[in-house]
mmCIF file of C-alpha atoms in Angstrom:
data_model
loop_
_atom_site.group_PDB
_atom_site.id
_atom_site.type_symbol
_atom_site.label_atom_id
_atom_site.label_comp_id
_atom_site.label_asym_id
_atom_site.label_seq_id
_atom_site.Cartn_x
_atom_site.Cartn_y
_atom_site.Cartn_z
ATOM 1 C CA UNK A 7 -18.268 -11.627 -12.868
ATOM 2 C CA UNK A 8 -19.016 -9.105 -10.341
ATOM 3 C CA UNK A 9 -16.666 -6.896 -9.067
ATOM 4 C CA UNK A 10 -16.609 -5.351 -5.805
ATOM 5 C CA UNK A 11 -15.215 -1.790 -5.203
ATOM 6 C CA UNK A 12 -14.856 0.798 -3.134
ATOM 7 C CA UNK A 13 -16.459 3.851 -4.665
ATOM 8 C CA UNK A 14 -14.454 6.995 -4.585
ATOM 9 C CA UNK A 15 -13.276 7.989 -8.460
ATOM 10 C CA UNK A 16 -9.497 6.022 -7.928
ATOM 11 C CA UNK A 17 -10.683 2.688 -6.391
ATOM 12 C CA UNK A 18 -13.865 2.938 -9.847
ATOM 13 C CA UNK A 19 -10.370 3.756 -12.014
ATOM 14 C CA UNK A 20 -8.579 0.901 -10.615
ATOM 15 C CA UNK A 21 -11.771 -1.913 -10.833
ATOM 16 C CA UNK A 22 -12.574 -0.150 -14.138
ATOM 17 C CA UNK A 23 -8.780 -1.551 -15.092
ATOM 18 C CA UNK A 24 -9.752 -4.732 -13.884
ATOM 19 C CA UNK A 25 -12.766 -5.391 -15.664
ATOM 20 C CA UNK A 26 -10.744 -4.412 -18.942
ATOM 21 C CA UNK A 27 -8.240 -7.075 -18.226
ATOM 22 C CA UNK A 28 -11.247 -9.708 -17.224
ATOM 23 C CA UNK A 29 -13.325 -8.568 -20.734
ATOM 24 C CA UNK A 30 -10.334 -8.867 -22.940
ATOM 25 C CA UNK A 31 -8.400 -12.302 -21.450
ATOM 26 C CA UNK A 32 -12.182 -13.821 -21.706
ATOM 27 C CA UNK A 33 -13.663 -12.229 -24.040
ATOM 28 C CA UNK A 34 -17.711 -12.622 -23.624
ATOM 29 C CA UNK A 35 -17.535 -12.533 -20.130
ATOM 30 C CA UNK A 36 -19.577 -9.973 -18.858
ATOM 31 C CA UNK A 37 -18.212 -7.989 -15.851
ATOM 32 C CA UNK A 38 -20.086 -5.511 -13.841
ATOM 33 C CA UNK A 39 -18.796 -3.515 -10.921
ATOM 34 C CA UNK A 40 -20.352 -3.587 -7.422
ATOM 35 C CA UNK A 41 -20.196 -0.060 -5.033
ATOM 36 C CA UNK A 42 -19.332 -1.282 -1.427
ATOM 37 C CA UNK A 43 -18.740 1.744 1.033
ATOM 38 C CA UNK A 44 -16.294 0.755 4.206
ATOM 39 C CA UNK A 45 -15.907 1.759 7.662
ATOM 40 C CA UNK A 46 -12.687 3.758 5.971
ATOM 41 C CA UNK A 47 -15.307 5.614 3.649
ATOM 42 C CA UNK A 48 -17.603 6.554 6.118
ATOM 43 C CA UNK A 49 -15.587 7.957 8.865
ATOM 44 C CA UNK A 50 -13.639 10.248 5.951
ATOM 45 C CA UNK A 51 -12.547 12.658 9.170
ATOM 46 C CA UNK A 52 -11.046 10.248 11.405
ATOM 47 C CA UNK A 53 -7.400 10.099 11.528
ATOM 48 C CA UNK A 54 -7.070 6.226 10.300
ATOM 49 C CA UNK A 55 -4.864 5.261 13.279
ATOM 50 C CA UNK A 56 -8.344 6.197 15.739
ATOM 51 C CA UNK A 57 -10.014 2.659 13.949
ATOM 52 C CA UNK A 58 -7.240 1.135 15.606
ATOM 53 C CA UNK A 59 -7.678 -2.170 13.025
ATOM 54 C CA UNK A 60 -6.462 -3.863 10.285
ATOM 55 C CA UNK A 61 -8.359 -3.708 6.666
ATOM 56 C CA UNK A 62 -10.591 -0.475 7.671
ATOM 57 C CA UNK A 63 -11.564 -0.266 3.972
ATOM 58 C CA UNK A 64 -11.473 -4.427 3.409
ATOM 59 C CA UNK A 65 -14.001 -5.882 5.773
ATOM 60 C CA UNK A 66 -17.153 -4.764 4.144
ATOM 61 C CA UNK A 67 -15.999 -6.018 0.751
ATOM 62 C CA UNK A 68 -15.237 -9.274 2.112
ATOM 63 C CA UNK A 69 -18.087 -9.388 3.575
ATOM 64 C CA UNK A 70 -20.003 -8.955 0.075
ATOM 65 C CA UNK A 71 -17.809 -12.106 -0.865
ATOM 66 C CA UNK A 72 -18.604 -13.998 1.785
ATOM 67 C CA UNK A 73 -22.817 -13.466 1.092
ATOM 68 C CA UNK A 74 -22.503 -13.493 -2.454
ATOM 69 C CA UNK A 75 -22.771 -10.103 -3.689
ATOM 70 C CA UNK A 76 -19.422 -10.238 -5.988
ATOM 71 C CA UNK A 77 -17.600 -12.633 -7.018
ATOM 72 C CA UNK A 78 -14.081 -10.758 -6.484
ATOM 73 C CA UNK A 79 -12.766 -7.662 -4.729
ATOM 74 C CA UNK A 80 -10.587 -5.068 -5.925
ATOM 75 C CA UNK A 81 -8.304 -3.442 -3.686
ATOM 76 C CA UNK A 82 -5.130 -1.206 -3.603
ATOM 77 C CA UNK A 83 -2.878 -4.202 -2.208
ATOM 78 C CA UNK A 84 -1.575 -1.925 0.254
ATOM 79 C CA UNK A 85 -5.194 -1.152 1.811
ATOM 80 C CA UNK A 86 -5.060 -5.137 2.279
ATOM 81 C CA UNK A 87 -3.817 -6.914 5.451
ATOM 82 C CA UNK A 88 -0.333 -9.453 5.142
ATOM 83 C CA UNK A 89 -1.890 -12.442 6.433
ATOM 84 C CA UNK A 90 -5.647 -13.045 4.385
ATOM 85 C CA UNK A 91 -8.305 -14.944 6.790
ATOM 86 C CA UNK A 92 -9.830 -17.894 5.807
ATOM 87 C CA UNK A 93 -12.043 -18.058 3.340
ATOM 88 C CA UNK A 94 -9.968 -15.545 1.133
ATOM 89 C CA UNK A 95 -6.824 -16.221 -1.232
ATOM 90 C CA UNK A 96 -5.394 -13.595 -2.933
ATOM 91 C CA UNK A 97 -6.554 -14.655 -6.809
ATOM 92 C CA UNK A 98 -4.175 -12.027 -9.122
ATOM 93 C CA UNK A 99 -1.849 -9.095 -8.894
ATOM 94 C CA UNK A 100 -1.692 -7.394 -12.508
ATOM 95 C CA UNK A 101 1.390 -5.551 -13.476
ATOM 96 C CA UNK A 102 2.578 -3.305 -10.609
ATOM 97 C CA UNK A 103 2.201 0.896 -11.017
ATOM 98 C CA UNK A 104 4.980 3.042 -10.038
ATOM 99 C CA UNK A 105 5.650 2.332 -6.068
ATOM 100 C CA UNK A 106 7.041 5.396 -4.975
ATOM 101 C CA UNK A 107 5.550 8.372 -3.222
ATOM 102 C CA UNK A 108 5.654 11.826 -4.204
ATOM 103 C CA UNK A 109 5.393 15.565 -3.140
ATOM 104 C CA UNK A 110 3.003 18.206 -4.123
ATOM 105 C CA UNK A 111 3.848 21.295 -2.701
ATOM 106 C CA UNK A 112 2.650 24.963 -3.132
ATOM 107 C CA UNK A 113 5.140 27.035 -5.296
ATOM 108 C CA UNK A 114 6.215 24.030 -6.643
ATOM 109 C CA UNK A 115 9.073 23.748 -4.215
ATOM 110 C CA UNK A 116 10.883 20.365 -3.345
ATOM 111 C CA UNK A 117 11.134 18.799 -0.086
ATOM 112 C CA UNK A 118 14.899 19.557 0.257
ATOM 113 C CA UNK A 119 13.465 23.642 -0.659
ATOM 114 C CA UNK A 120 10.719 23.233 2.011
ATOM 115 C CA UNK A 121 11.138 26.232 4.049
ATOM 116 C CA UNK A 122 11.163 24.971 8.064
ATOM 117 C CA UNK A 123 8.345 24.456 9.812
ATOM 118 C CA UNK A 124 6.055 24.039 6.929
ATOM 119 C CA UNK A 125 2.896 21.877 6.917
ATOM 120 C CA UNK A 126 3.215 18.755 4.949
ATOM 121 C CA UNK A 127 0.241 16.585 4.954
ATOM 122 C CA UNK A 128 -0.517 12.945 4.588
ATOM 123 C CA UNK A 129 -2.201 9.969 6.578
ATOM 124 C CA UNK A 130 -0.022 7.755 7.240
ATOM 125 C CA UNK A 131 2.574 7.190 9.886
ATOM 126 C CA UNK A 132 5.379 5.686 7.069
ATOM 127 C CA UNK A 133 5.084 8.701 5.490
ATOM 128 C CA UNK A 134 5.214 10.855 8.560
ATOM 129 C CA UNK A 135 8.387 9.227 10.069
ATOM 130 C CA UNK A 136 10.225 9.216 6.954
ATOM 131 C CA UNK A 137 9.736 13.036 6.297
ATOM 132 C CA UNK A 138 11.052 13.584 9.627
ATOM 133 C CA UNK A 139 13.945 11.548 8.878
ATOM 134 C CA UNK A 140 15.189 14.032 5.952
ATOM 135 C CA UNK A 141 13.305 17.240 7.223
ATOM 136 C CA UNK A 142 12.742 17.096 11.381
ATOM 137 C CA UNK A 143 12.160 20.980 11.195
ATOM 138 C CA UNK A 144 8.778 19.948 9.211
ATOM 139 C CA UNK A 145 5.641 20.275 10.981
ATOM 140 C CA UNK A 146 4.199 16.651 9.889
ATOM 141 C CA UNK A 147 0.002 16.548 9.974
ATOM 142 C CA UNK A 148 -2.604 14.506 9.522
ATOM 143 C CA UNK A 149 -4.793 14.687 6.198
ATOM 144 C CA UNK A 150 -7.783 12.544 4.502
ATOM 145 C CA UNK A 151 -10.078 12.402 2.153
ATOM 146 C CA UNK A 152 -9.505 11.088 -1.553
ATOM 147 C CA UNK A 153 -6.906 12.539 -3.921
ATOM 148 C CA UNK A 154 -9.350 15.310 -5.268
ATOM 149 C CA UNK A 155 -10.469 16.421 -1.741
ATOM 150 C CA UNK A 156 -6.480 16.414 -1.148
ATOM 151 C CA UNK A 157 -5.495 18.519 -3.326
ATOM 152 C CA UNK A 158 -8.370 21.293 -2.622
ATOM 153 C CA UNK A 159 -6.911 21.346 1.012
ATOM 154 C CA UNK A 160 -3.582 22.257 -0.045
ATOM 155 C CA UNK A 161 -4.673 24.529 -3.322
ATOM 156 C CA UNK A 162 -6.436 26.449 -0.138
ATOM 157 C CA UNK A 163 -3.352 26.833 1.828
ATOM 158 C CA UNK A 164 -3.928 23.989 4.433
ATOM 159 C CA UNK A 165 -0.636 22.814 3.728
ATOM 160 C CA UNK A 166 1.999 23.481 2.062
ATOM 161 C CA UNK A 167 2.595 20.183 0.568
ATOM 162 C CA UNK A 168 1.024 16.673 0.938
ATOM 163 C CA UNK A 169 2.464 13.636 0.017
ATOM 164 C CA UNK A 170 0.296 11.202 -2.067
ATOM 165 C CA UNK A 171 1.251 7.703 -4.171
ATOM 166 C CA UNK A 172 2.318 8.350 -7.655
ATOM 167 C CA UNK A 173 0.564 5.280 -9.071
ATOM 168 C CA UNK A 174 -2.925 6.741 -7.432
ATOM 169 C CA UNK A 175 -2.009 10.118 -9.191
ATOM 170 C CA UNK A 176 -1.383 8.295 -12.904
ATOM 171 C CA UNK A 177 -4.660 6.106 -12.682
ATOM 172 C CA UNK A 178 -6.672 9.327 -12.435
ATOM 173 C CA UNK A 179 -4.325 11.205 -14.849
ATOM 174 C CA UNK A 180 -3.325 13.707 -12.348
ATOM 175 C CA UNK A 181 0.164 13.169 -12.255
ATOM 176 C CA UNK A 182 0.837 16.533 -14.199
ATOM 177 C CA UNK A 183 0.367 18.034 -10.783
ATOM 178 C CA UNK A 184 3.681 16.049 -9.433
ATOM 179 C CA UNK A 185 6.339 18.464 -7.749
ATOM 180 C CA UNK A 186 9.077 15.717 -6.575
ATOM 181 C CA UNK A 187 8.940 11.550 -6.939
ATOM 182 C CA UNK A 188 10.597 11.198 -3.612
ATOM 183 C CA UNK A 189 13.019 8.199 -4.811
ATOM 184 C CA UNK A 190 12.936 5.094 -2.465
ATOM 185 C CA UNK A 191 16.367 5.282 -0.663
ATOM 186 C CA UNK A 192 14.076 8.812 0.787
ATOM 187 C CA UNK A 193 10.734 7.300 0.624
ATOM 188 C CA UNK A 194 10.181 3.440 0.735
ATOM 189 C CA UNK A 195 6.774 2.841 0.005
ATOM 190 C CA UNK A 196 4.326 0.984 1.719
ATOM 191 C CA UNK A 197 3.821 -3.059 1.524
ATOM 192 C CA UNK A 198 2.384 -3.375 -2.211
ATOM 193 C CA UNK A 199 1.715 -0.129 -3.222
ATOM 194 C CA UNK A 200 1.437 0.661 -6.750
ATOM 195 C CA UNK A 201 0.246 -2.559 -6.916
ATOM 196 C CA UNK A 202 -4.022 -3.982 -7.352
ATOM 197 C CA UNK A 203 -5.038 -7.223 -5.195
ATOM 198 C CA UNK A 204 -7.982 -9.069 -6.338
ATOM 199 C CA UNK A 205 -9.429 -10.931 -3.246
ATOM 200 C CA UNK A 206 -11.616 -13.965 -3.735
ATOM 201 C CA UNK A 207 -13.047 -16.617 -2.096
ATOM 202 C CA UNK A 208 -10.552 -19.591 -1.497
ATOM 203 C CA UNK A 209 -13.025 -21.876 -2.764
ATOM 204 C CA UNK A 210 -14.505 -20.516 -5.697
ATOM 205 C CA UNK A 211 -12.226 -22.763 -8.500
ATOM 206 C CA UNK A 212 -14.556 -20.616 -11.358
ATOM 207 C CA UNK A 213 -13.285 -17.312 -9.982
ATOM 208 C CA UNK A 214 -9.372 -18.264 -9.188
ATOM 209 C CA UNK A 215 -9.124 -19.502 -13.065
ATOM 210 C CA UNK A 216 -10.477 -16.245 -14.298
ATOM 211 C CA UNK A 217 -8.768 -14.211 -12.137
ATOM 212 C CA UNK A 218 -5.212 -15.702 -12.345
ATOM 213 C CA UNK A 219 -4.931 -14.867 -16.379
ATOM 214 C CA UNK A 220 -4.378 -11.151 -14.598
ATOM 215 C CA UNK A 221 -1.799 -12.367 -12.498
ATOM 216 C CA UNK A 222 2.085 -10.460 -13.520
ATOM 217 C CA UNK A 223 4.232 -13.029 -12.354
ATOM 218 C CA UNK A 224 7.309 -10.566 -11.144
ATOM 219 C CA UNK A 225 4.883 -8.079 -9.532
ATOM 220 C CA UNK A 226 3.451 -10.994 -7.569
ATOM 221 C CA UNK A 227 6.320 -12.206 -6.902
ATOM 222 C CA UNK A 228 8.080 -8.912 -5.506
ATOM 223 C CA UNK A 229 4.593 -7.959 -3.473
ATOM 224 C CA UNK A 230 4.537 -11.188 -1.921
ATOM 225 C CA UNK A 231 7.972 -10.732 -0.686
ATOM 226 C CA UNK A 232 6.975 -7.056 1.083
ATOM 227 C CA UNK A 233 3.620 -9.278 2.326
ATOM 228 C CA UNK A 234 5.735 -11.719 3.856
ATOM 229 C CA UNK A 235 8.542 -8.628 5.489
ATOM 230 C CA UNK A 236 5.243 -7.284 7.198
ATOM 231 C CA UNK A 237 4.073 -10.949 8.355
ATOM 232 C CA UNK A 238 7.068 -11.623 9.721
ATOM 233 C CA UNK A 239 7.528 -8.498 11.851
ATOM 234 C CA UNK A 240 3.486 -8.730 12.580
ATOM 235 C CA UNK A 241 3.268 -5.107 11.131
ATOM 236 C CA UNK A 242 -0.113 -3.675 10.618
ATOM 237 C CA UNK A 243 -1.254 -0.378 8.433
ATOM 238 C CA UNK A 244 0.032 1.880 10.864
ATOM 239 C CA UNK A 245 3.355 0.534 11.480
ATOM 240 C CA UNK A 246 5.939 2.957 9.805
ATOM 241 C CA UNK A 247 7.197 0.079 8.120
ATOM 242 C CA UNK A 248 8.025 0.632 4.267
ATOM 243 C CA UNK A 249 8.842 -2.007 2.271
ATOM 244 C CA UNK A 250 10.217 -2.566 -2.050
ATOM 245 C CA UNK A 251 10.840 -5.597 -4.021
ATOM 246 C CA UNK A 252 11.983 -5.399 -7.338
ATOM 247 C CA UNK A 253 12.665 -8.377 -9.634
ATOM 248 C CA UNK A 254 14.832 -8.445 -12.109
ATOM 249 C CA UNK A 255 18.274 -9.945 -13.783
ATOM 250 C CA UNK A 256 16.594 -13.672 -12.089
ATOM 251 C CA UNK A 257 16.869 -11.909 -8.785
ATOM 252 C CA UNK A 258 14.378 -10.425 -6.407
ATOM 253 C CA UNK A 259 15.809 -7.649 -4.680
ATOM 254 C CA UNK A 260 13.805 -6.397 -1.116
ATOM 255 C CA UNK A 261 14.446 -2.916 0.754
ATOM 256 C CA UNK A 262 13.048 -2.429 4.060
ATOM 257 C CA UNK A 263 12.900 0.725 5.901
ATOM 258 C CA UNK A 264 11.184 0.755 9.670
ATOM 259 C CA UNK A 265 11.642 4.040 11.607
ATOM 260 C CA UNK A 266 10.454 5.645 14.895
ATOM 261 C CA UNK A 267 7.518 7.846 14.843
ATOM 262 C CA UNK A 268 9.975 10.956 15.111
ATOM 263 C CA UNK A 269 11.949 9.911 12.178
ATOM 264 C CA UNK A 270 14.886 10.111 15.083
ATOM 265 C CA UNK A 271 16.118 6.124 14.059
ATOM 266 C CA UNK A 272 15.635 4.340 11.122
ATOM 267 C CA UNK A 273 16.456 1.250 10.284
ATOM 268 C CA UNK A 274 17.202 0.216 6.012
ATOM 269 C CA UNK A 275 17.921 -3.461 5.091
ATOM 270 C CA UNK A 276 18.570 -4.291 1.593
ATOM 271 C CA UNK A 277 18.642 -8.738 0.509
ATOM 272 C CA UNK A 278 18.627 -10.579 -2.252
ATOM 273 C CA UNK A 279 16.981 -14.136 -3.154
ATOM 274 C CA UNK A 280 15.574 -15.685 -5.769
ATOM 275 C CA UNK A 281 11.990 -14.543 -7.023
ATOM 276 C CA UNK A 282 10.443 -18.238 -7.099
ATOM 277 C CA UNK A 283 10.971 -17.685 -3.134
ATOM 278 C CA UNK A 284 9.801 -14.358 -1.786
ATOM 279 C CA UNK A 285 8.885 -15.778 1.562
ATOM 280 C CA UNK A 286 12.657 -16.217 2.259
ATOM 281 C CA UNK A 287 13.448 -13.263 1.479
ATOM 282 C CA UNK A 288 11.383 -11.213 3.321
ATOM 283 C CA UNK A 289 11.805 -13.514 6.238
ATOM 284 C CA UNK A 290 15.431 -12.744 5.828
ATOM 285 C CA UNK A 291 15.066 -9.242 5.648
ATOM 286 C CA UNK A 292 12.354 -9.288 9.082
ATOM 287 C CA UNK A 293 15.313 -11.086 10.847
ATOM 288 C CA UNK A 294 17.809 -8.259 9.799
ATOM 289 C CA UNK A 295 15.821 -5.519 11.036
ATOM 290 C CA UNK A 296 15.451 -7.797 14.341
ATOM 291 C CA UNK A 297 18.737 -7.970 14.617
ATOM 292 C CA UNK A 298 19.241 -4.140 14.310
ATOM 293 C CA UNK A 299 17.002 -3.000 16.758
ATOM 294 C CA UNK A 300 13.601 -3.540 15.562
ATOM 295 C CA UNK A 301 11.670 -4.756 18.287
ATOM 296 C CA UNK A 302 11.292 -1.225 20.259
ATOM 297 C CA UNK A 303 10.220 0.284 17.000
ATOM 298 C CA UNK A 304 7.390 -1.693 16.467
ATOM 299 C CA UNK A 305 6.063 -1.725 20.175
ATOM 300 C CA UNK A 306 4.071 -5.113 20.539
ATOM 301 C CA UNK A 307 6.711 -7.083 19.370
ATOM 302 C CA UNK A 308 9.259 -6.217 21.892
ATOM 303 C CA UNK A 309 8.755 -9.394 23.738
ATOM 304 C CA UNK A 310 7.992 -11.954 20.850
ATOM 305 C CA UNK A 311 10.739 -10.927 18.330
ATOM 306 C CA UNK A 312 11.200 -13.887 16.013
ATOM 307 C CA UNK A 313 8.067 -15.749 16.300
ATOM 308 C CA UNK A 314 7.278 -15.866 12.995
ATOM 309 C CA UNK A 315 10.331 -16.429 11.496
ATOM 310 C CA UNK A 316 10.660 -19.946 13.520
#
């Protein structure tokens, strides 16, 4: 079994997981793991919204599926688009990390202690908007690179605090560096994160068997719910969409969060269903956002709200 992965030190963490799991449900099975560099990788100092695509660190790894150099990709599910194309399933999600978000600031000062105007980095437009929601004197900008590279901007005063995923920060044993876990009803993190996708080809029966023994039924279940809250609004990486399922007590339980790039309006849903039917429930929660105003917030949906709820 030959996993593919991206190659900076989390996304080897993460596969190195994965071949753990694969080695010790099937024991004998030898697993190796496969370096595949992305169009995300390359272009480290492009803001990601300037690819202007889905999956900017997916396609080359599905690519290597699709000629035969691994049998299986590993991804941070968030990295990975709503809606697979054929010939891809999504084979397993093992048990789910910590989904929340958190700050690390210099001085060790929370964001409520921020003083205004200070420079908070981070890469992504969910995070950006939120901040502004609880802080608008913050002066929001944009940051790459991998968590080491990170944390030597803002150890060198680029910032004064970035804002990284905590499960990102526990896989490489960094999270000792954690000022604040920004709490969900603050922060709602992104569609799947904290959780692994393992990507496979649709067809390959051998791979899907070994692969679904990693599979956490609940974390599945509550991802697939976020997956289908993103379908249904067609939101892509850079919508500032934010999205949690939890399951538990035989209920799945989905909070949705969409706000304007300024943080000015936000919009928070909150449903419950049942987790044997996570579709439904983040179909229901798409149509409550609709019906509070969503459609201007997410741009190209302003004329086609609804269409894939029908």
């Amino acid at each position: 079994m030959v996993l593919g992965t991206r190659g900076s030190a989390l996304a080897l963490a993460q596969a190195e997981t994965v071949a753990a799991m694969l080695r010790e449900a099937w024991p004998g099975l030898e697993v190796r793991l496969e370096i595949i560099r992305t169009g995300g990788d390359r272009l480290r100092d492009r803001p990601l919204a300037a690819f202007g695509q889905k999956g900017v660190f997916v396609r080359e790894l599905e690519e290597a599926l699709q000629d035969g150099r691994i049998r299986a990709a590993v991804h941070s599910l968030k990295d990975l688009p709503s809606t697979l194309p054929d010939p891809f399933a999504l084979a397993a999600v093992p048990m789910r990390e910590d989904p929340r978000d958190c700050l690390i600031s210099r001085g060790a000062k929370p964001l409520e202690d921020l003083p205004a105007g200070a420079v908070v980095g981070t890469g992504s437009p969910r995070r950006a908007a939120q901040l502004l929601a609880q802080r608008p004197d913050l002066k929001v900008r944009d940051i790459r690179g991998n968590v080491d590279t990170r944390l030597a901007k803002l150890e060198r005063g680029e910032y004064d605090a970035i804002v990284l995923a905590v499960a990102g920060l526990r896989r490489l044993g960094l999270d000792g560096v954690i000022t604040q876990h920004l709490e969900p009803q603050v922060m709602t993190g992104a569609v799947g994160q904290g959780a692994l996708g393992i990507e496979t080809l649709a067809g390959d029966d051998e791979a899907l068997e070994l692969l679904q023994a990693l599979d956490h039924t609940p974390s599945r279940a509550a991802v697939e719910a976020e997956r289908a809250l993103a379908r249904a609004l067609n939101a892509g990486c850079q919508t500032p969409l934010g999205a949690l399922a939890v399951c538990a007590d035989g209920k799945l339980r989905l909070t949705g969060a969409l706000a304007s790039a300024d943080g000015r309006q936000i919009i928070r849903v909150q449903t419950e269903g049942l987790p044997e039917e996570p579709q439904s429930a983040g179909e229901n929660a798409a149509r409550m956002m609709l019906e509070q105003g969503a459609g201007p917030l997410l741009g190209h949906r302003e004329q086609n709200d609804g269409q894939h709820l029908s």
